[in-house]
PDB file of C-alpha atoms in Angstrom:
ATOM      1  CA  MET A1228     -14.284 -60.918 -60.691  1.00 37.00           C
ATOM      2  CA  HIS A1229     -12.252 -63.979 -62.694  1.00 42.00           C
ATOM      3  CA  ALA A1230     -13.346 -67.316 -61.356  1.00 44.00           C
ATOM      4  CA  ALA A1231     -11.457 -68.777 -58.869  1.00 51.00           C
ATOM      5  CA  LEU A1232     -10.324 -72.176 -57.847  1.00 53.00           C
ATOM      6  CA  PHE A1233     -10.137 -73.123 -54.189  1.00 56.00           C
ATOM      7  CA  CYS A1234      -9.982 -76.016 -52.441  1.00 58.00           C
ATOM      8  CA  SER A1235     -10.069 -76.001 -48.253  1.00 54.00           C
ATOM      9  CA  ALA A1236      -7.823 -78.047 -46.152  1.00 42.00           C
ATOM     10  CA  LEU A1237     -11.498 -78.782 -43.955  1.00 44.00           C
ATOM     11  CA  PHE A1238     -10.643 -82.259 -44.092  1.00 47.00           C
ATOM     12  CA  LEU A1239     -14.708 -83.844 -43.822  1.00 43.00           C
ATOM     13  CA  SER A1240     -13.674 -87.038 -42.896  1.00 44.00           C
ATOM     14  CA  ALA A1241     -10.730 -89.100 -42.135  1.00 48.00           C
ATOM     15  CA  VAL A1242     -11.618 -93.284 -42.325  1.00 49.00           C
ATOM     16  CA  PHE A1243     -10.368 -96.575 -42.655  1.00 49.00           C
ATOM     17  CA  VAL A1244     -10.707 -97.861 -46.330  1.00 47.00           C
ATOM     18  CA  ALA A1245     -10.218-101.965 -46.720  1.00 40.00           C
ATOM     19  CA  LYS A1246      -9.014-102.236 -50.399  1.00 42.00           C
ATOM     20  CA  SER A1247      -7.762-105.361 -51.525  1.00 34.00           C
ATOM     21  CA  GLN A1248      -3.621-104.260 -50.354  1.00 39.00           C
ATOM     22  CA  ALA A1249      -1.054-106.368 -49.309  1.00 39.00           C
ATOM     23  CA  THR A1250      -1.934-106.657 -45.314  1.00 43.00           C
ATOM     24  CA  LEU A1251       1.450-106.647 -42.648  1.00 45.00           C
ATOM     25  CA  GLU A1252       0.932-109.853 -40.721  1.00 47.00           C
ATOM     26  CA  PRO A1253      -0.444-109.032 -36.972  1.00 47.00           C
ATOM     27  CA  SER A1254       3.293-110.266 -35.730  1.00 52.00           C
ATOM     28  CA  SER A1255       4.367-109.543 -33.045  1.00 56.00           C
ATOM     29  CA  PRO A1256       8.609-108.085 -32.533  1.00 69.00           C
ATOM     30  CA  GLU A1257      10.508-107.804 -30.373  1.00 82.00           C
ATOM     31  CA  LEU A1258       9.168-105.039 -27.524  1.00 91.00           C
ATOM     32  CA  VAL A1259      12.059-102.595 -27.121  1.00 95.00           C
ATOM     33  CA  ARG A1260      12.307-100.137 -23.580  1.00 96.00           C
ATOM     34  CA  VAL A1261      13.224 -97.486 -24.532  1.00 97.00           C
ATOM     35  CA  SER A1262      14.603 -94.520 -22.111  1.00 96.00           C
ATOM     36  CA  GLN A1263      14.692 -90.587 -21.436  1.00 95.00           C
ATOM     37  CA  ALA A1264      17.814 -88.353 -21.279  1.00 94.00           C
ATOM     38  CA  GLY A1265      18.421 -87.971 -17.508  1.00 92.00           C
ATOM     39  CA  ASN A1266      18.746 -89.912 -13.452  1.00 90.00           C
ATOM     40  CA  GLY A1267      21.897 -91.951 -14.944  1.00 94.00           C
ATOM     41  CA  VAL A1268      21.362 -92.042 -18.959  1.00 96.00           C
ATOM     42  CA  THR A1269      22.997 -89.678 -21.273  1.00 97.00           C
ATOM     43  CA  ALA A1270      21.215 -87.882 -24.540  1.00 97.00           C
ATOM     44  CA  PRO A1271      23.036 -89.451 -27.969  1.00 97.00           C
ATOM     45  CA  GLN A1272      25.032 -87.869 -28.817  1.00 97.00           C
ATOM     46  CA  PRO A1273      24.840 -86.632 -33.168  1.00 96.00           C
ATOM     47  CA  LEU A1274      28.181 -87.429 -35.761  1.00 97.00           C
ATOM     48  CA  PRO A1275      30.264 -86.213 -37.870  1.00 94.00           C
ATOM     49  CA  HIS A1276      28.475 -87.318 -41.973  1.00 92.00           C
ATOM     50  CA  ARG A1277      28.858 -84.709 -44.118  1.00 94.00           C
ATOM     51  CA  PHE A1278      25.357 -84.623 -47.083  1.00 96.00           C
ATOM     52  CA  ALA A1279      25.846 -83.478 -51.130  1.00 95.00           C
ATOM     53  CA  THR A1280      25.025 -79.739 -51.442  1.00 96.00           C
ATOM     54  CA  THR A1281      23.597 -77.975 -54.541  1.00 94.00           C
ATOM     55  CA  ASP A1282      24.201 -74.071 -55.655  1.00 95.00           C
ATOM     56  CA  CYS A1283      21.736 -71.885 -56.013  1.00 94.00           C
ATOM     57  CA  GLU A1284      20.524 -67.722 -55.740  1.00 91.00           C
ATOM     58  CA  THR A1285      17.401 -68.227 -54.017  1.00 92.00           C
ATOM     59  CA  PRO A1286      17.380 -70.754 -51.188  1.00 95.00           C
ATOM     60  CA  VAL A1287      14.407 -71.466 -49.286  1.00 96.00           C
ATOM     61  CA  PHE A1288      15.321 -72.248 -45.039  1.00 96.00           C
ATOM     62  CA  GLY A1289      12.408 -73.619 -42.766  1.00 97.00           C
ATOM     63  CA  GLU A1290      12.760 -75.570 -39.542  1.00 98.00           C
ATOM     64  CA  VAL A1291      10.679 -79.217 -39.113  1.00 97.00           C
ATOM     65  CA  THR A1292      10.555 -81.210 -35.449  1.00 97.00           C
ATOM     66  CA  PHE A1293      10.338 -84.641 -35.232  1.00 97.00           C
ATOM     67  CA  ALA A1294      10.556 -87.332 -32.410  1.00 97.00           C
ATOM     68  CA  ILE A1295      12.454 -89.298 -33.036  1.00 96.00           C
ATOM     69  CA  ILE A1296      14.530 -92.895 -30.150  1.00 97.00           C
ATOM     70  CA  VAL A1297      17.974 -93.295 -30.758  1.00 97.00           C
ATOM     71  CA  ASP A1298      18.395 -97.009 -31.194  1.00 96.00           C
ATOM     72  CA  ILE A1299      21.534 -98.968 -29.417  1.00 97.00           C
ATOM     73  CA  SER A1300      23.432 -98.476 -33.352  1.00 96.00           C
ATOM     74  CA  GLY A1301      22.305 -94.693 -33.018  1.00 96.00           C
ATOM     75  CA  VAL A1302      20.147 -94.888 -36.411  1.00 95.00           C
ATOM     76  CA  PRO A1303      17.319 -92.688 -35.340  1.00 95.00           C
ATOM     77  CA  ARG A1304      13.360 -95.020 -35.317  1.00 94.00           C
ATOM     78  CA  ASN A1305      10.455 -94.293 -35.395  1.00 95.00           C
ATOM     79  CA  MET A1306      11.196 -91.206 -36.306  1.00 95.00           C
ATOM     80  CA  LEU A1307       7.326 -88.433 -35.967  1.00 95.00           C
ATOM     81  CA  PHE A1308       6.557 -84.509 -36.965  1.00 95.00           C
ATOM     82  CA  VAL A1309       6.043 -82.321 -34.291  1.00 95.00           C
ATOM     83  CA  HIS A1310       6.046 -79.336 -36.259  1.00 95.00           C
ATOM     84  CA  PRO A1311       6.044 -80.011 -40.165  1.00 95.00           C
ATOM     85  CA  LEU A1312       5.829 -77.168 -42.108  1.00 94.00           C
ATOM     86  CA  GLY A1313       3.641 -78.565 -45.070  1.00 91.00           C
ATOM     87  CA  SER A1314       5.505 -78.358 -47.608  1.00 92.00           C
ATOM     88  CA  ASP A1315       8.638 -80.081 -50.245  1.00 93.00           C
ATOM     89  CA  LEU A1316      11.353 -79.056 -46.823  1.00 96.00           C
ATOM     90  CA  ASP A1317       9.458 -81.823 -44.195  1.00 95.00           C
ATOM     91  CA  ARG A1318      10.415 -84.724 -47.370  1.00 93.00           C
ATOM     92  CA  LEU A1319      14.065 -83.493 -47.468  1.00 95.00           C
ATOM     93  CA  ALA A1320      13.824 -83.322 -43.720  1.00 96.00           C
ATOM     94  CA  LEU A1321      12.469 -86.480 -42.826  1.00 95.00           C
ATOM     95  CA  VAL A1322      15.448 -87.869 -45.672  1.00 93.00           C
ATOM     96  CA  ALA A1323      18.325 -86.577 -44.093  1.00 95.00           C
ATOM     97  CA  LEU A1324      17.634 -87.325 -40.769  1.00 95.00           C
ATOM     98  CA  ALA A1325      17.266 -91.216 -41.393  1.00 93.00           C
ATOM     99  CA  GLU A1326      20.868 -90.451 -43.042  1.00 94.00           C
ATOM    100  CA  GLU A1327      21.504 -89.249 -39.575  1.00 95.00           C
ATOM    101  CA  ARG A1328      23.697 -91.297 -37.104  1.00 96.00           C
ATOM    102  CA  PHE A1329      23.986 -90.471 -33.173  1.00 97.00           C
ATOM    103  CA  LYS A1330      26.739 -92.250 -30.584  1.00 97.00           C
ATOM    104  CA  PRO A1331      23.743 -94.028 -28.984  1.00 97.00           C
ATOM    105  CA  GLY A1332      22.521 -92.892 -25.083  1.00 97.00           C
ATOM    106  CA  GLU A1333      24.027 -94.483 -22.675  1.00 97.00           C
ATOM    107  CA  SER A1334      22.797 -96.214 -18.660  1.00 96.00           C
ATOM    108  CA  ASN A1335      25.867 -97.881 -16.753  1.00 95.00           C
ATOM    109  CA  GLY A1336      28.350 -97.781 -19.433  1.00 94.00           C
ATOM    110  CA  SER A1337      26.046 -99.584 -22.030  1.00 97.00           C
ATOM    111  CA  PRO A1338      24.183 -98.036 -24.705  1.00 97.00           C
ATOM    112  CA  VAL A1339      20.847 -97.639 -24.748  1.00 97.00           C
ATOM    113  CA  PRO A1340      18.056 -96.566 -26.810  1.00 97.00           C
ATOM    114  CA  VAL A1341      16.986 -92.794 -25.797  1.00 98.00           C
ATOM    115  CA  THR A1342      14.075 -90.689 -26.743  1.00 97.00           C
ATOM    116  CA  GLN A1343      15.246 -86.829 -28.080  1.00 97.00           C
ATOM    117  CA  SER A1344      13.089 -84.517 -29.660  1.00 97.00           C
ATOM    118  CA  VAL A1345      14.683 -83.208 -32.974  1.00 98.00           C
ATOM    119  CA  THR A1346      14.358 -79.929 -35.320  1.00 98.00           C
ATOM    120  CA  LEU A1347      16.538 -80.105 -38.323  1.00 98.00           C
ATOM    121  CA  THR A1348      17.516 -75.847 -39.945  1.00 98.00           C
ATOM    122  CA  LEU A1349      17.394 -76.338 -43.435  1.00 97.00           C
ATOM    123  CA  GLU A1350      18.742 -73.986 -46.316  1.00 97.00           C
ATOM    124  CA  ALA A1351      17.286 -76.127 -49.962  1.00 97.00           C
ATOM    125  CA  CYS A1352      17.514 -74.803 -53.268  1.00 96.00           C
ATOM    126  CA  PRO A1353      14.351 -76.188 -55.301  1.00 93.00           C
ATOM    127  CA  VAL A1354      16.312 -78.249 -58.063  1.00 90.00           C
ATOM    128  CA  HIS A1355      13.835 -78.059 -61.728  1.00 85.00           C
ATOM    129  CA  PRO A1356      15.366 -81.558 -64.214  1.00 83.00           C
ATOM    130  CA  GLN A1357      14.750 -81.314 -67.375  1.00 77.00           C
ATOM    131  CA  ALA A1358      11.266 -81.853 -68.865  1.00 70.00           C
ATOM    132  CA  GLY A1359      10.114 -85.390 -68.732  1.00 66.00           C
ATOM    133  CA  SER A1360      12.598 -86.410 -66.387  1.00 69.00           C
ATOM    134  CA  GLY A1361      10.661 -85.737 -62.878  1.00 74.00           C
ATOM    135  CA  PRO A1362       9.285 -83.448 -61.009  1.00 80.00           C
ATOM    136  CA  PRO A1363      10.689 -80.676 -59.236  1.00 85.00           C
ATOM    137  CA  TYR A1364      12.734 -80.962 -56.300  1.00 90.00           C
ATOM    138  CA  LEU A1365      14.427 -80.047 -53.049  1.00 95.00           C
ATOM    139  CA  ASP A1366      18.338 -80.450 -52.739  1.00 96.00           C
ATOM    140  CA  LEU A1367      20.495 -79.181 -49.490  1.00 97.00           C
ATOM    141  CA  HIS A1368      22.436 -76.654 -50.608  1.00 97.00           C
ATOM    142  CA  SER A1369      24.586 -76.664 -46.462  1.00 97.00           C
ATOM    143  CA  GLN A1370      24.417 -79.113 -43.680  1.00 97.00           C
ATOM    144  CA  PRO A1371      21.598 -79.566 -41.799  1.00 97.00           C
ATOM    145  CA  LEU A1372      21.790 -78.300 -38.268  1.00 97.00           C
ATOM    146  CA  LEU A1373      20.368 -80.246 -35.691  1.00 97.00           C
ATOM    147  CA  ARG A1374      18.869 -79.392 -32.222  1.00 97.00           C
ATOM    148  CA  LEU A1375      18.262 -82.323 -29.935  1.00 97.00           C
ATOM    149  CA  ALA A1376      15.714 -82.378 -26.568  1.00 96.00           C
ATOM    150  CA  PRO A1377      14.148 -84.787 -24.337  1.00 94.00           C
ATOM    151  CA  THR A1378      10.759 -85.830 -25.726  1.00 95.00           C
ATOM    152  CA  ASP A1379       8.228 -88.132 -23.423  1.00 93.00           C
ATOM    153  CA  ILE A1380       6.346 -88.188 -26.857  1.00 93.00           C
ATOM    154  CA  TYR A1381       6.669 -92.045 -26.365  1.00 95.00           C
ATOM    155  CA  PRO A1382       5.117 -95.305 -24.676  1.00 94.00           C
ATOM    156  CA  LYS A1383       7.943 -96.852 -22.099  1.00 93.00           C
ATOM    157  CA  ASP A1384       8.299-100.452 -24.438  1.00 95.00           C
ATOM    158  CA  VAL A1385       7.970-100.288 -28.305  1.00 95.00           C
ATOM    159  CA  THR A1386       8.576-101.928 -31.260  1.00 93.00           C
ATOM    160  CA  TYR A1387      10.627-100.442 -34.651  1.00 91.00           C
ATOM    161  CA  SER A1388       8.918 -99.497 -37.434  1.00 83.00           C
ATOM    162  CA  ASN A1389      10.286 -99.079 -40.552  1.00 67.00           C
ATOM    163  CA  ALA A1390      13.674 -96.710 -40.551  1.00 61.00           C
ATOM    164  CA  ILE A1391      13.366 -96.378 -44.264  1.00 68.00           C
ATOM    165  CA  PRO A1392      11.226 -93.741 -46.205  1.00 65.00           C
ATOM    166  CA  ASN A1393       8.420 -95.221 -49.257  1.00 67.00           C
ATOM    167  CA  ASP A1394       9.323 -98.557 -48.016  1.00 68.00           C
ATOM    168  CA  PHE A1395       6.184-100.366 -48.509  1.00 69.00           C
ATOM    169  CA  THR A1396       7.624-104.039 -48.928  1.00 66.00           C
ATOM    170  CA  GLY A1397       6.339-104.840 -45.794  1.00 68.00           C
ATOM    171  CA  GLY A1398       2.124-104.155 -47.522  1.00 77.00           C
ATOM    172  CA  VAL A1399      -0.290-101.669 -45.969  1.00 86.00           C
ATOM    173  CA  PHE A1400      -2.432-102.937 -43.013  1.00 85.00           C
ATOM    174  CA  GLN A1401      -6.353-102.807 -43.088  1.00 75.00           C
ATOM    175  CA  PRO A1402      -8.528-101.643 -40.204  1.00 69.00           C
ATOM    176  CA  GLY A1403      -8.582-103.455 -37.287  1.00 77.00           C
ATOM    177  CA  PRO A1404      -9.657-103.393 -33.734  1.00 85.00           C
ATOM    178  CA  ASP A1405      -5.302-103.131 -32.970  1.00 87.00           C
ATOM    179  CA  LEU A1406      -4.953 -99.733 -34.664  1.00 90.00           C
ATOM    180  CA  SER A1407      -5.485 -96.579 -34.047  1.00 90.00           C
ATOM    181  CA  PRO A1408      -6.456 -94.307 -37.275  1.00 90.00           C
ATOM    182  CA  PRO A1409      -3.985 -91.386 -37.961  1.00 91.00           C
ATOM    183  CA  VAL A1410      -4.456 -88.679 -36.879  1.00 90.00           C
ATOM    184  CA  MET A1411      -3.806 -84.469 -38.717  1.00 89.00           C
ATOM    185  CA  LEU A1412      -1.041 -82.567 -37.323  1.00 89.00           C
ATOM    186  CA  LEU A1413      -1.096 -80.113 -40.010  1.00 77.00           C
ATOM    187  CA  ALA A1414      -3.123 -79.192 -43.263  1.00 71.00           C
ATOM    188  CA  ALA A1415      -3.190 -77.050 -46.259  1.00 57.00           C
ATOM    189  CA  PRO A1416      -3.458 -73.379 -45.348  1.00 54.00           C
ATOM    190  CA  ILE A1417      -7.580 -72.281 -45.965  1.00 47.00           C
ATOM    191  CA  ILE A1418      -7.367 -69.955 -48.147  1.00 44.00           C
ATOM    192  CA  GLU A1419     -10.479 -68.042 -49.224  1.00 44.00           C
ATOM    193  CA  LEU A1420     -11.124 -66.658 -52.571  1.00 45.00           C
ATOM    194  CA  GLY A1421     -12.848 -64.406 -54.006  1.00 50.00           C
ATOM    195  CA  SER A1422     -14.419 -64.328 -50.672  1.00 46.00           C
ATOM    196  CA  GLY A1423     -18.406 -62.377 -49.940  1.00 51.00           C
ATOM    197  CA  THR A1424     -20.038 -63.681 -53.641  1.00 56.00           C
ATOM    198  CA  LYS A1425     -21.817 -66.659 -53.764  1.00 62.00           C
ATOM    199  CA  ALA A1426     -19.575 -69.818 -54.711  1.00 58.00           C
ATOM    200  CA  LYS A1427     -20.641 -71.079 -58.716  1.00 71.00           C
ATOM    201  CA  TYR A1428     -20.230 -74.421 -57.643  1.00 71.00           C
ATOM    202  CA  GLN A1429     -19.432 -76.900 -54.906  1.00 75.00           C
ATOM    203  CA  GLY A1430     -18.674 -79.823 -53.796  1.00 82.00           C
ATOM    204  CA  GLU A1431     -16.218 -82.731 -52.370  1.00 85.00           C
ATOM    205  CA  VAL A1432     -13.386 -84.814 -54.257  1.00 89.00           C
ATOM    206  CA  MET A1433     -12.907 -88.228 -52.875  1.00 91.00           C
ATOM    207  CA  LEU A1434      -9.044 -89.567 -52.278  1.00 92.00           C
ATOM    208  CA  THR A1435      -7.458 -92.228 -51.194  1.00 93.00           C
ATOM    209  CA  LEU A1436      -3.679 -92.480 -49.693  1.00 93.00           C
ATOM    210  CA  ILE A1437      -1.173 -94.023 -47.358  1.00 92.00           C
ATOM    211  CA  VAL A1438      -0.555 -92.527 -44.540  1.00 92.00           C
ATOM    212  CA  ASP A1439       3.114 -93.944 -44.177  1.00 92.00           C
ATOM    213  CA  SER A1440       4.748 -95.175 -40.973  1.00 92.00           C
ATOM    214  CA  PHE A1441       6.556 -91.250 -40.870  1.00 93.00           C
ATOM    215  CA  GLY A1442       3.155 -89.483 -41.239  1.00 92.00           C
ATOM    216  CA  MET A1443       3.472 -88.580 -44.836  1.00 93.00           C
ATOM    217  CA  PRO A1444       0.848 -88.877 -47.797  1.00 93.00           C
ATOM    218  CA  GLN A1445       1.557 -91.194 -50.212  1.00 92.00           C
ATOM    219  CA  ASN A1446       0.111 -92.712 -53.925  1.00 92.00           C
ATOM    220  CA  VAL A1447      -2.898 -89.777 -53.337  1.00 94.00           C
ATOM    221  CA  ARG A1448      -5.235 -90.898 -55.374  1.00 94.00           C
ATOM    222  CA  VAL A1449      -8.753 -89.961 -56.559  1.00 95.00           C
ATOM    223  CA  THR A1450     -11.889 -92.332 -55.810  1.00 94.00           C
ATOM    224  CA  ARG A1451     -14.696 -89.893 -56.568  1.00 93.00           C
ATOM    225  CA  PRO A1452     -14.218 -86.748 -59.286  1.00 92.00           C
ATOM    226  CA  LEU A1453     -15.833 -82.692 -58.845  1.00 85.00           C
ATOM    227  CA  GLY A1454     -13.771 -81.868 -62.163  1.00 82.00           C
ATOM    228  CA  MET A1455     -13.586 -78.348 -63.233  1.00 79.00           C
ATOM    229  CA  GLY A1456      -9.671 -78.196 -61.638  1.00 78.00           C
ATOM    230  CA  LEU A1457     -10.856 -79.160 -58.419  1.00 83.00           C
ATOM    231  CA  ASP A1458      -9.543 -82.016 -58.340  1.00 87.00           C
ATOM    232  CA  GLN A1459      -5.809 -82.037 -58.584  1.00 87.00           C
ATOM    233  CA  LYS A1460      -6.335 -78.588 -56.108  1.00 85.00           C
ATOM    234  CA  ALA A1461      -8.167 -81.223 -54.167  1.00 87.00           C
ATOM    235  CA  ILE A1462      -4.300 -83.601 -54.388  1.00 90.00           C
ATOM    236  CA  ASP A1463      -2.380 -81.016 -53.956  1.00 87.00           C
ATOM    237  CA  ALA A1464      -3.754 -80.402 -50.817  1.00 87.00           C
ATOM    238  CA  VAL A1465      -3.427 -83.329 -48.993  1.00 90.00           C
ATOM    239  CA  ARG A1466       0.143 -83.995 -50.549  1.00 90.00           C
ATOM    240  CA  ARG A1467       0.542 -80.879 -47.654  1.00 90.00           C
ATOM    241  CA  ALA A1468      -1.085 -82.838 -44.743  1.00 91.00           C
ATOM    242  CA  ARG A1469       0.978 -84.332 -42.175  1.00 93.00           C
ATOM    243  CA  PHE A1470      -0.113 -87.332 -39.734  1.00 93.00           C
ATOM    244  CA  LYS A1471       0.424 -88.659 -36.579  1.00 92.00           C
ATOM    245  CA  PRO A1472       0.365 -92.387 -38.380  1.00 92.00           C
ATOM    246  CA  SER A1473      -1.855 -95.379 -37.119  1.00 92.00           C
ATOM    247  CA  ILE A1474       0.114 -96.835 -34.443  1.00 92.00           C
ATOM    248  CA  TYR A1475       0.075-100.894 -34.177  1.00 90.00           C
ATOM    249  CA  LYS A1476      -0.781-102.537 -30.244  1.00 89.00           C
ATOM    250  CA  GLY A1477      -0.023 -98.984 -29.447  1.00 90.00           C
ATOM    251  CA  LYS A1478       3.897 -99.216 -29.942  1.00 91.00           C
ATOM    252  CA  ARG A1479       4.421 -99.898 -33.715  1.00 90.00           C
ATOM    253  CA  PRO A1480       3.738 -96.537 -36.350  1.00 92.00           C
ATOM    254  CA  VAL A1481       2.824 -98.860 -39.442  1.00 90.00           C
ATOM    255  CA  PRO A1482       1.855 -97.348 -42.643  1.00 91.00           C
ATOM    256  CA  VAL A1483      -2.009 -97.530 -43.312  1.00 91.00           C
ATOM    257  CA  MET A1484      -4.636 -96.390 -46.385  1.00 90.00           C
ATOM    258  CA  ILE A1485      -7.288 -93.973 -45.953  1.00 90.00           C
ATOM    259  CA  THR A1486     -10.389 -91.974 -47.497  1.00 90.00           C
ATOM    260  CA  ILE A1487     -10.623 -88.989 -47.325  1.00 88.00           C
ATOM    261  CA  ALA A1488     -13.104 -85.607 -48.321  1.00 87.00           C
ATOM    262  CA  VAL A1489     -11.676 -82.152 -49.636  1.00 85.00           C
ATOM    263  CA  GLN A1490     -14.430 -79.325 -49.832  1.00 82.00           C
ATOM    264  CA  CYS A1491     -13.798 -77.405 -52.437  1.00 78.00           C
ATOM    265  CA  ARG A1492     -15.444 -74.592 -54.508  1.00 73.00           C
ATOM    266  CA  ILE A1493     -15.588 -71.656 -57.529  1.00 71.00           C
ATOM    267  CA  TYR A1494     -15.803 -68.685 -56.891  1.00 68.00           C
TER     268      TYR A1494
END
């Protein structure tokens, strides 16, 4: 049997690490009272929006569900994964949802922030840039389909997080008593290769990463390598993970740096 590499999605630890990163000041942004649709509160409605699309012969399909707050301007805020896929479709869905705009919900004729569950059905095309111009990515093949439903995932009072994916201009939070740790929602599937045989080599790869305010892993870096091809396997596994982000004072999702140990083996 040929030697096979794999890194399991058994994440042995996910703990805060204090590094000399930029730190968000514990500011006190304005609290916002959010409502659920019903009992006199109307639900937000998507406004017409056209995305650029790409043609291909073998599009990929998937559904990703988020929880969002539609603010009084119709902008989706505090977007959180509820049912991610663990693939590049998650990132495409996040970017597409950030661009959507809504007719805001209303109470007594005035716009109010309303919580919603949003499921995006996506059809996408793999795009392979020319050599040296960047890694492969997904583009929309058709317009996303949105389904909205009520959700009670948020507290009654929140503060809004940054609405722009991958924007760390405000810095990265450091551990503290007011910050809840991120919680893993989805990890890469455990793939047993060469099961039934004794592992020829095994160990842990230690990585640091930023879990952004949407629950996506960013800036994944190896801090304690194993070599033998296992480090890249660990990076790939962590990039497919999805999280409930850290919450500051129970009100606002924020980016935070963590360290993770990933168990790897060679059979």
